[in-house]
């Protein structure tokens, strides 16, 4: 749902840019509470993974495709504030390097694809976790619903922006019906990708999933016929898990992103995505403008002067993943929380007496 230049008029684009800048500023402050030395590189990896998966358009209806937006995935894996930053980094890289999503519409894209999807997903996810059993399976179930609803929410948000600043005279009801209708279908694909990814990470490192923190059910022991909490064993295992290195997870995730962007993306659907299809059918694209970065060596996800389509697209995808992971990790490392109390915590844990 990358909005190109010309769909939204200048005043509303500027207003959306201000709103997006404010959201990013708030997220930079909030991300400090979500990130530390261990999770900052993982957040950069999440941004790169979202970039890679967004290259994999999947068919959703006759002549229409969709792709991951990533707001729900980022919110669940690294937290809502960091999630907004992840999607923003992806959109910035796509707009500047790959001519995907207008530069004057960058504020609209960050607001719609970043802020709306993350906030919607976070609220749905947390709301469901409040009523579901506190298990890992509940995380994936809540993640499915959060991802599913975040996509049509973004479609409705675009329609609201179009209602205020659209450059063409198209009945609002038709735009809303078409946008929400096709993006409900895209939302199913979003939900499946989000659930599969979150489930895979939870299976090997649940301690790295932001949305799964604090969900472990205390170990119960039966004493004289009554169930009581096990006092020391479960916390000890939790502490050990938190201390485990993340290099293997990071490397595995990066290789996966590179394979998806560099190889699997060649087999993605060539049909227009939901917004492109609706814009063409409803006439929203009448005032569309050429992208300011149309002359970029990586425009349209291909490397200039590389004639082989497979090689050109693959190289562009690999470059995109590399640039995104470097930019994202640099930003997240800069805003991370410094764990200055680690030595004290280690000393305290070393004096604890285990309970048999």
PDB file of N, CA, C and O in Angstrom, residues 283-344:
ATOM      1  N   UNK A 283      -9.882   5.314 -10.584  1.00  0.00           N
ATOM      2  CA  UNK A 283      -9.401   6.570 -11.154  1.00  0.00           C
ATOM      3  C   UNK A 283      -8.651   7.451 -10.174  1.00  0.00           C
ATOM      4  O   UNK A 283      -8.442   8.644 -10.439  1.00  0.00           O
ATOM      5  N   UNK A 284      -8.202   6.877  -9.051  1.00  0.00           N
ATOM      6  CA  UNK A 284      -7.459   7.672  -8.068  1.00  0.00           C
ATOM      7  C   UNK A 284      -6.094   8.074  -8.603  1.00  0.00           C
ATOM      8  O   UNK A 284      -5.520   9.087  -8.191  1.00  0.00           O
ATOM      9  N   UNK A 285      -5.575   7.314  -9.561  1.00  0.00           N
ATOM     10  CA  UNK A 285      -4.213   7.546 -10.042  1.00  0.00           C
ATOM     11  C   UNK A 285      -4.126   8.544 -11.184  1.00  0.00           C
ATOM     12  O   UNK A 285      -3.078   8.665 -11.821  1.00  0.00           O
ATOM     13  N   UNK A 286      -5.187   9.282 -11.438  1.00  0.00           N
ATOM     14  CA  UNK A 286      -5.181  10.228 -12.561  1.00  0.00           C
ATOM     15  C   UNK A 286      -4.122  11.315 -12.408  1.00  0.00           C
ATOM     16  O   UNK A 286      -3.585  11.815 -13.388  1.00  0.00           O
ATOM     17  N   UNK A 287      -3.846  11.692 -11.162  1.00  0.00           N
ATOM     18  CA  UNK A 287      -2.878  12.767 -10.909  1.00  0.00           C
ATOM     19  C   UNK A 287      -1.546  12.247 -10.383  1.00  0.00           C
ATOM     20  O   UNK A 287      -0.753  13.007  -9.844  1.00  0.00           O
ATOM     21  N   UNK A 288      -1.304  10.955 -10.555  1.00  0.00           N
ATOM     22  CA  UNK A 288      -0.048  10.371 -10.069  1.00  0.00           C
ATOM     23  C   UNK A 288       1.144  11.021 -10.762  1.00  0.00           C
ATOM     24  O   UNK A 288       1.096  11.347 -11.946  1.00  0.00           O
ATOM     25  N   UNK A 289       2.222  11.209 -10.016  1.00  0.00           N
ATOM     26  CA  UNK A 289       3.419  11.855 -10.532  1.00  0.00           C
ATOM     27  C   UNK A 289       4.581  10.871 -10.577  1.00  0.00           C
ATOM     28  O   UNK A 289       4.611   9.893  -9.819  1.00  0.00           O
ATOM     29  N   UNK A 290       5.525  11.139 -11.466  1.00  0.00           N
ATOM     30  CA  UNK A 290       6.711  10.298 -11.530  1.00  0.00           C
ATOM     31  C   UNK A 290       7.512  10.447 -10.248  1.00  0.00           C
ATOM     32  O   UNK A 290       7.641  11.542  -9.695  1.00  0.00           O
ATOM     33  N   UNK A 291       8.048   9.348  -9.763  1.00  0.00           N
ATOM     34  CA  UNK A 291       8.803   9.364  -8.522  1.00  0.00           C
ATOM     35  C   UNK A 291      10.069  10.197  -8.671  1.00  0.00           C
ATOM     36  O   UNK A 291      10.750  10.148  -9.701  1.00  0.00           O
ATOM     37  N   UNK A 292      10.380  10.973  -7.643  1.00  0.00           N
ATOM     38  CA  UNK A 292      11.572  11.823  -7.694  1.00  0.00           C
ATOM     39  C   UNK A 292      12.851  11.008  -7.785  1.00  0.00           C
ATOM     40  O   UNK A 292      13.874  11.504  -8.267  1.00  0.00           O
ATOM     41  N   UNK A 293      12.800   9.761  -7.308  1.00  0.00           N
ATOM     42  CA  UNK A 293      13.988   8.898  -7.365  1.00  0.00           C
ATOM     43  C   UNK A 293      13.890   7.868  -8.482  1.00  0.00           C
ATOM     44  O   UNK A 293      14.538   6.819  -8.425  1.00  0.00           O
ATOM     45  N   UNK A 294      13.110   8.186  -9.520  1.00  0.00           N
ATOM     46  CA  UNK A 294      12.930   7.224 -10.616  1.00  0.00           C
ATOM     47  C   UNK A 294      14.234   6.904 -11.327  1.00  0.00           C
ATOM     48  O   UNK A 294      14.374   5.840 -11.937  1.00  0.00           O
ATOM     49  N   UNK A 295      15.203   7.791 -11.233  1.00  0.00           N
ATOM     50  CA  UNK A 295      16.496   7.553 -11.872  1.00  0.00           C
ATOM     51  C   UNK A 295      17.496   6.834 -10.988  1.00  0.00           C
ATOM     52  O   UNK A 295      18.655   6.676 -11.370  1.00  0.00           O
ATOM     53  N   UNK A 296      17.059   6.387  -9.823  1.00  0.00           N
ATOM     54  CA  UNK A 296      17.956   5.691  -8.908  1.00  0.00           C
ATOM     55  C   UNK A 296      18.485   4.409  -9.549  1.00  0.00           C
ATOM     56  O   UNK A 296      17.769   3.730 -10.287  1.00  0.00           O
ATOM     57  N   UNK A 297      19.736   4.048  -9.290  1.00  0.00           N
ATOM     58  CA  UNK A 297      20.289   2.795  -9.839  1.00  0.00           C
ATOM     59  C   UNK A 297      19.539   1.549  -9.370  1.00  0.00           C
ATOM     60  O   UNK A 297      19.684   0.482  -9.970  1.00  0.00           O
ATOM     61  N   UNK A 298      18.706   1.686  -8.315  1.00  0.00           N
ATOM     62  CA  UNK A 298      17.961   0.546  -7.781  1.00  0.00           C
ATOM     63  C   UNK A 298      16.449   0.703  -7.956  1.00  0.00           C
ATOM     64  O   UNK A 298      15.679  -0.059  -7.354  1.00  0.00           O
ATOM     65  N   UNK A 299      16.037   1.667  -8.771  1.00  0.00           N
ATOM     66  CA  UNK A 299      14.610   1.924  -8.947  1.00  0.00           C
ATOM     67  C   UNK A 299      13.875   0.679  -9.417  1.00  0.00           C
ATOM     68  O   UNK A 299      14.391  -0.104 -10.229  1.00  0.00           O
ATOM     69  N   UNK A 300      12.680   0.489  -8.882  1.00  0.00           N
ATOM     70  CA  UNK A 300      11.821  -0.653  -9.230  1.00  0.00           C
ATOM     71  C   UNK A 300      12.459  -1.997  -8.875  1.00  0.00           C
ATOM     72  O   UNK A 300      12.199  -3.018  -9.520  1.00  0.00           O
ATOM     73  N   UNK A 301      13.315  -1.985  -7.861  1.00  0.00           N
ATOM     74  CA  UNK A 301      13.916  -3.212  -7.333  1.00  0.00           C
ATOM     75  C   UNK A 301      14.706  -3.976  -8.394  1.00  0.00           C
ATOM     76  O   UNK A 301      14.577  -5.180  -8.550  1.00  0.00           O
ATOM     77  N   UNK A 302      15.513  -3.222  -9.105  1.00  0.00           N
ATOM     78  CA  UNK A 302      16.421  -3.811 -10.070  1.00  0.00           C
ATOM     79  C   UNK A 302      17.697  -2.997 -10.114  1.00  0.00           C
ATOM     80  O   UNK A 302      17.690  -1.802  -9.818  1.00  0.00           O
ATOM     81  N   UNK A 303      18.798  -3.633 -10.460  1.00  0.00           N
ATOM     82  CA  UNK A 303      20.077  -2.929 -10.540  1.00  0.00           C
ATOM     83  C   UNK A 303      20.276  -2.431 -11.966  1.00  0.00           C
ATOM     84  O   UNK A 303      20.198  -3.208 -12.926  1.00  0.00           O
ATOM     85  N   UNK A 304      20.505  -1.155 -12.092  1.00  0.00           N
ATOM     86  CA  UNK A 304      20.668  -0.532 -13.402  1.00  0.00           C
ATOM     87  C   UNK A 304      21.807  -1.175 -14.174  1.00  0.00           C
ATOM     88  O   UNK A 304      22.859  -1.493 -13.612  1.00  0.00           O
ATOM     89  N   UNK A 305      21.562  -1.395 -15.454  1.00  0.00           N
ATOM     90  CA  UNK A 305      22.536  -1.946 -16.405  1.00  0.00           C
ATOM     91  C   UNK A 305      22.790  -3.443 -16.228  1.00  0.00           C
ATOM     92  O   UNK A 305      23.642  -4.004 -16.921  1.00  0.00           O
ATOM     93  N   UNK A 306      22.063  -4.090 -15.317  1.00  0.00           N
ATOM     94  CA  UNK A 306      22.135  -5.550 -15.209  1.00  0.00           C
ATOM     95  C   UNK A 306      20.945  -6.110 -15.969  1.00  0.00           C
ATOM     96  O   UNK A 306      19.791  -5.962 -15.541  1.00  0.00           O
ATOM     97  N   UNK A 307      21.190  -6.698 -17.127  1.00  0.00           N
ATOM     98  CA  UNK A 307      20.103  -7.078 -18.026  1.00  0.00           C
ATOM     99  C   UNK A 307      19.344  -8.318 -17.573  1.00  0.00           C
ATOM    100  O   UNK A 307      18.143  -8.425 -17.821  1.00  0.00           O
ATOM    101  N   UNK A 308      19.997  -9.249 -16.940  1.00  0.00           N
ATOM    102  CA  UNK A 308      19.310 -10.455 -16.479  1.00  0.00           C
ATOM    103  C   UNK A 308      18.348 -10.094 -15.347  1.00  0.00           C
ATOM    104  O   UNK A 308      18.768  -9.609 -14.290  1.00  0.00           O
ATOM    105  N   UNK A 309      17.049 -10.308 -15.574  1.00  0.00           N
ATOM    106  CA  UNK A 309      16.031  -9.888 -14.610  1.00  0.00           C
ATOM    107  C   UNK A 309      16.191 -10.580 -13.273  1.00  0.00           C
ATOM    108  O   UNK A 309      16.039  -9.951 -12.211  1.00  0.00           O
ATOM    109  N   UNK A 310      16.495 -11.853 -13.293  1.00  0.00           N
ATOM    110  CA  UNK A 310      16.649 -12.601 -12.047  1.00  0.00           C
ATOM    111  C   UNK A 310      17.829 -12.059 -11.232  1.00  0.00           C
ATOM    112  O   UNK A 310      17.721 -11.829 -10.023  1.00  0.00           O
ATOM    113  N   UNK A 311      18.949 -11.865 -11.911  1.00  0.00           N
ATOM    114  CA  UNK A 311      20.136 -11.366 -11.228  1.00  0.00           C
ATOM    115  C   UNK A 311      19.935  -9.933 -10.749  1.00  0.00           C
ATOM    116  O   UNK A 311      20.323  -9.578  -9.626  1.00  0.00           O
ATOM    117  N   UNK A 312      19.311  -9.110 -11.598  1.00  0.00           N
ATOM    118  CA  UNK A 312      19.091  -7.707 -11.251  1.00  0.00           C
ATOM    119  C   UNK A 312      18.209  -7.569 -10.017  1.00  0.00           C
ATOM    120  O   UNK A 312      18.530  -6.837  -9.077  1.00  0.00           O
ATOM    121  N   UNK A 313      17.090  -8.288 -10.008  1.00  0.00           N
ATOM    122  CA  UNK A 313      16.192  -8.220  -8.866  1.00  0.00           C
ATOM    123  C   UNK A 313      16.808  -8.807  -7.611  1.00  0.00           C
ATOM    124  O   UNK A 313      16.626  -8.282  -6.510  1.00  0.00           O
ATOM    125  N   UNK A 314      17.542  -9.904  -7.771  1.00  0.00           N
ATOM    126  CA  UNK A 314      18.178 -10.527  -6.629  1.00  0.00           C
ATOM    127  C   UNK A 314      19.226  -9.637  -5.989  1.00  0.00           C
ATOM    128  O   UNK A 314      19.284  -9.506  -4.763  1.00  0.00           O
ATOM    129  N   UNK A 315      20.054  -9.012  -6.821  1.00  0.00           N
ATOM    130  CA  UNK A 315      21.065  -8.098  -6.291  1.00  0.00           C
ATOM    131  C   UNK A 315      20.427  -6.913  -5.577  1.00  0.00           C
ATOM    132  O   UNK A 315      20.885  -6.492  -4.510  1.00  0.00           O
ATOM    133  N   UNK A 316      19.361  -6.373  -6.179  1.00  0.00           N
ATOM    134  CA  UNK A 316      18.668  -5.251  -5.544  1.00  0.00           C
ATOM    135  C   UNK A 316      18.109  -5.657  -4.188  1.00  0.00           C
ATOM    136  O   UNK A 316      18.191  -4.901  -3.214  1.00  0.00           O
ATOM    137  N   UNK A 317      17.536  -6.842  -4.117  1.00  0.00           N
ATOM    138  CA  UNK A 317      16.993  -7.314  -2.848  1.00  0.00           C
ATOM    139  C   UNK A 317      18.065  -7.485  -1.791  1.00  0.00           C
ATOM    140  O   UNK A 317      17.885  -7.087  -0.630  1.00  0.00           O
ATOM    141  N   UNK A 318      19.192  -8.063  -2.164  1.00  0.00           N
ATOM    142  CA  UNK A 318      20.293  -8.258  -1.224  1.00  0.00           C
ATOM    143  C   UNK A 318      20.832  -6.915  -0.747  1.00  0.00           C
ATOM    144  O   UNK A 318      21.103  -6.711   0.449  1.00  0.00           O
ATOM    145  N   UNK A 319      20.986  -5.975  -1.670  1.00  0.00           N
ATOM    146  CA  UNK A 319      21.454  -4.635  -1.292  1.00  0.00           C
ATOM    147  C   UNK A 319      20.456  -3.988  -0.334  1.00  0.00           C
ATOM    148  O   UNK A 319      20.839  -3.372   0.674  1.00  0.00           O
ATOM    149  N   UNK A 320      19.165  -4.119  -0.639  1.00  0.00           N
ATOM    150  CA  UNK A 320      18.141  -3.528   0.209  1.00  0.00           C
ATOM    151  C   UNK A 320      18.173  -4.089   1.619  1.00  0.00           C
ATOM    152  O   UNK A 320      18.062  -3.345   2.608  1.00  0.00           O
ATOM    153  N   UNK A 321      18.300  -5.406   1.728  1.00  0.00           N
ATOM    154  CA  UNK A 321      18.383  -6.029   3.053  1.00  0.00           C
ATOM    155  C   UNK A 321      19.613  -5.519   3.795  1.00  0.00           C
ATOM    156  O   UNK A 321      19.547  -5.174   4.990  1.00  0.00           O
ATOM    157  N   UNK A 322      20.743  -5.460   3.105  1.00  0.00           N
ATOM    158  CA  UNK A 322      21.970  -5.015   3.749  1.00  0.00           C
ATOM    159  C   UNK A 322      21.886  -3.580   4.236  1.00  0.00           C
ATOM    160  O   UNK A 322      22.253  -3.272   5.381  1.00  0.00           O
ATOM    161  N   UNK A 323      21.396  -2.694   3.386  1.00  0.00           N
ATOM    162  CA  UNK A 323      21.282  -1.283   3.770  1.00  0.00           C
ATOM    163  C   UNK A 323      20.300  -1.119   4.923  1.00  0.00           C
ATOM    164  O   UNK A 323      20.537  -0.350   5.866  1.00  0.00           O
ATOM    165  N   UNK A 324      19.191  -1.842   4.867  1.00  0.00           N
ATOM    166  CA  UNK A 324      18.173  -1.709   5.908  1.00  0.00           C
ATOM    167  C   UNK A 324      18.659  -2.223   7.247  1.00  0.00           C
ATOM    168  O   UNK A 324      18.424  -1.596   8.291  1.00  0.00           O
ATOM    169  N   UNK A 325      19.347  -3.356   7.251  1.00  0.00           N
ATOM    170  CA  UNK A 325      19.823  -3.892   8.527  1.00  0.00           C
ATOM    171  C   UNK A 325      20.899  -2.997   9.131  1.00  0.00           C
ATOM    172  O   UNK A 325      20.950  -2.811  10.358  1.00  0.00           O
ATOM    173  N   UNK A 326      21.736  -2.397   8.295  1.00  0.00           N
ATOM    174  CA  UNK A 326      22.769  -1.493   8.801  1.00  0.00           C
ATOM    175  C   UNK A 326      22.135  -0.210   9.345  1.00  0.00           C
ATOM    176  O   UNK A 326      22.455   0.236  10.461  1.00  0.00           O
ATOM    177  N   UNK A 327      21.235   0.388   8.560  1.00  0.00           N
ATOM    178  CA  UNK A 327      20.596   1.629   9.000  1.00  0.00           C
ATOM    179  C   UNK A 327      19.750   1.393  10.248  1.00  0.00           C
ATOM    180  O   UNK A 327      19.809   2.169  11.218  1.00  0.00           O
ATOM    181  N   UNK A 328      18.956   0.327  10.221  1.00  0.00           N
ATOM    182  CA  UNK A 328      18.101   0.046  11.366  1.00  0.00           C
ATOM    183  C   UNK A 328      18.889  -0.249  12.625  1.00  0.00           C
ATOM    184  O   UNK A 328      18.614   0.305  13.694  1.00  0.00           O
ATOM    185  N   UNK A 329      19.906  -1.098  12.520  1.00  0.00           N
ATOM    186  CA  UNK A 329      20.713  -1.437  13.688  1.00  0.00           C
ATOM    187  C   UNK A 329      21.424  -0.211  14.241  1.00  0.00           C
ATOM    188  O   UNK A 329      21.521  -0.030  15.463  1.00  0.00           O
ATOM    189  N   UNK A 330      21.910   0.652  13.352  1.00  0.00           N
ATOM    190  CA  UNK A 330      22.567   1.873  13.816  1.00  0.00           C
ATOM    191  C   UNK A 330      21.631   2.765  14.609  1.00  0.00           C
ATOM    192  O   UNK A 330      21.990   3.290  15.677  1.00  0.00           O
ATOM    193  N   UNK A 331      20.407   2.929  14.114  1.00  0.00           N
ATOM    194  CA  UNK A 331      19.428   3.755  14.816  1.00  0.00           C
ATOM    195  C   UNK A 331      19.054   3.134  16.159  1.00  0.00           C
ATOM    196  O   UNK A 331      19.039   3.808  17.204  1.00  0.00           O
ATOM    197  N   UNK A 332      18.769   1.842  16.151  1.00  0.00           N
ATOM    198  CA  UNK A 332      18.328   1.192  17.375  1.00  0.00           C
ATOM    199  C   UNK A 332      19.453   1.090  18.404  1.00  0.00           C
ATOM    200  O   UNK A 332      19.210   1.150  19.601  1.00  0.00           O
ATOM    201  N   UNK A 333      20.673   0.937  17.935  1.00  0.00           N
ATOM    202  CA  UNK A 333      21.815   0.906  18.852  1.00  0.00           C
ATOM    203  C   UNK A 333      22.006   2.267  19.507  1.00  0.00           C
ATOM    204  O   UNK A 333      22.361   2.368  20.696  1.00  0.00           O
ATOM    205  N   UNK A 334      21.742   3.335  18.755  1.00  0.00           N
ATOM    206  CA  UNK A 334      21.914   4.685  19.294  1.00  0.00           C
ATOM    207  C   UNK A 334      20.870   5.023  20.357  1.00  0.00           C
ATOM    208  O   UNK A 334      21.165   5.752  21.319  1.00  0.00           O
ATOM    209  N   UNK A 335      19.651   4.502  20.213  1.00  0.00           N
ATOM    210  CA  UNK A 335      18.580   4.865  21.151  1.00  0.00           C
ATOM    211  C   UNK A 335      18.392   3.821  22.247  1.00  0.00           C
ATOM    212  O   UNK A 335      17.553   3.989  23.120  1.00  0.00           O
ATOM    213  N   UNK A 336      19.182   2.764  22.232  1.00  0.00           N
ATOM    214  CA  UNK A 336      18.978   1.666  23.184  1.00  0.00           C
ATOM    215  C   UNK A 336      19.165   2.130  24.632  1.00  0.00           C
ATOM    216  O   UNK A 336      19.806   3.147  24.905  1.00  0.00           O
ATOM    217  N   UNK A 337      18.637   1.346  25.539  1.00  0.00           N
ATOM    218  CA  UNK A 337      18.824   1.570  26.973  1.00  0.00           C
ATOM    219  C   UNK A 337      20.145   0.949  27.402  1.00  0.00           C
ATOM    220  O   UNK A 337      20.434  -0.198  27.076  1.00  0.00           O
ATOM    221  N   UNK A 338      20.952   1.686  28.120  1.00  0.00           N
ATOM    222  CA  UNK A 338      22.221   1.169  28.624  1.00  0.00           C
ATOM    223  C   UNK A 338      21.976   0.385  29.911  1.00  0.00           C
ATOM    224  O   UNK A 338      21.381   0.915  30.859  1.00  0.00           O
ATOM    225  N   UNK A 339      22.420  -0.849  29.952  1.00  0.00           N
ATOM    226  CA  UNK A 339      22.167  -1.702  31.109  1.00  0.00           C
ATOM    227  C   UNK A 339      23.290  -1.538  32.127  1.00  0.00           C
ATOM    228  O   UNK A 339      24.123  -2.421  32.327  1.00  0.00           O
ATOM    229  N   UNK A 340      23.310  -0.401  32.798  1.00  0.00           N
ATOM    230  CA  UNK A 340      24.367  -0.104  33.762  1.00  0.00           C
ATOM    231  C   UNK A 340      24.206  -0.876  35.062  1.00  0.00           C
ATOM    232  O   UNK A 340      25.135  -0.970  35.855  1.00  0.00           O
ATOM    233  N   UNK A 341      23.003  -1.425  35.283  1.00  0.00           N
ATOM    234  CA  UNK A 341      22.775  -2.147  36.527  1.00  0.00           C
ATOM    235  C   UNK A 341      23.074  -3.633  36.386  1.00  0.00           C
ATOM    236  O   UNK A 341      22.786  -4.412  37.283  1.00  0.00           O
ATOM    237  N   UNK A 342      23.649  -4.063  35.248  1.00  0.00           N
ATOM    238  CA  UNK A 342      23.916  -5.489  35.049  1.00  0.00           C
ATOM    239  C   UNK A 342      24.853  -6.091  36.098  1.00  0.00           C
ATOM    240  O   UNK A 342      24.592  -7.160  36.624  1.00  0.00           O
ATOM    241  N   UNK A 343      25.969  -5.413  36.469  1.00  0.00           N
ATOM    242  CA  UNK A 343      26.845  -6.008  37.459  1.00  0.00           C
ATOM    243  C   UNK A 343      26.164  -6.252  38.793  1.00  0.00           C
ATOM    244  O   UNK A 343      26.356  -7.268  39.434  1.00  0.00           O
ATOM    245  N   UNK A 344      25.319  -5.284  39.231  1.00  0.00           N
ATOM    246  CA  UNK A 344      24.621  -5.435  40.489  1.00  0.00           C
ATOM    247  C   UNK A 344      23.669  -6.602  40.445  1.00  0.00           C
ATOM    248  O   UNK A 344      23.544  -7.378  41.388  1.00  0.00           O
TER     249      UNK A 344
END
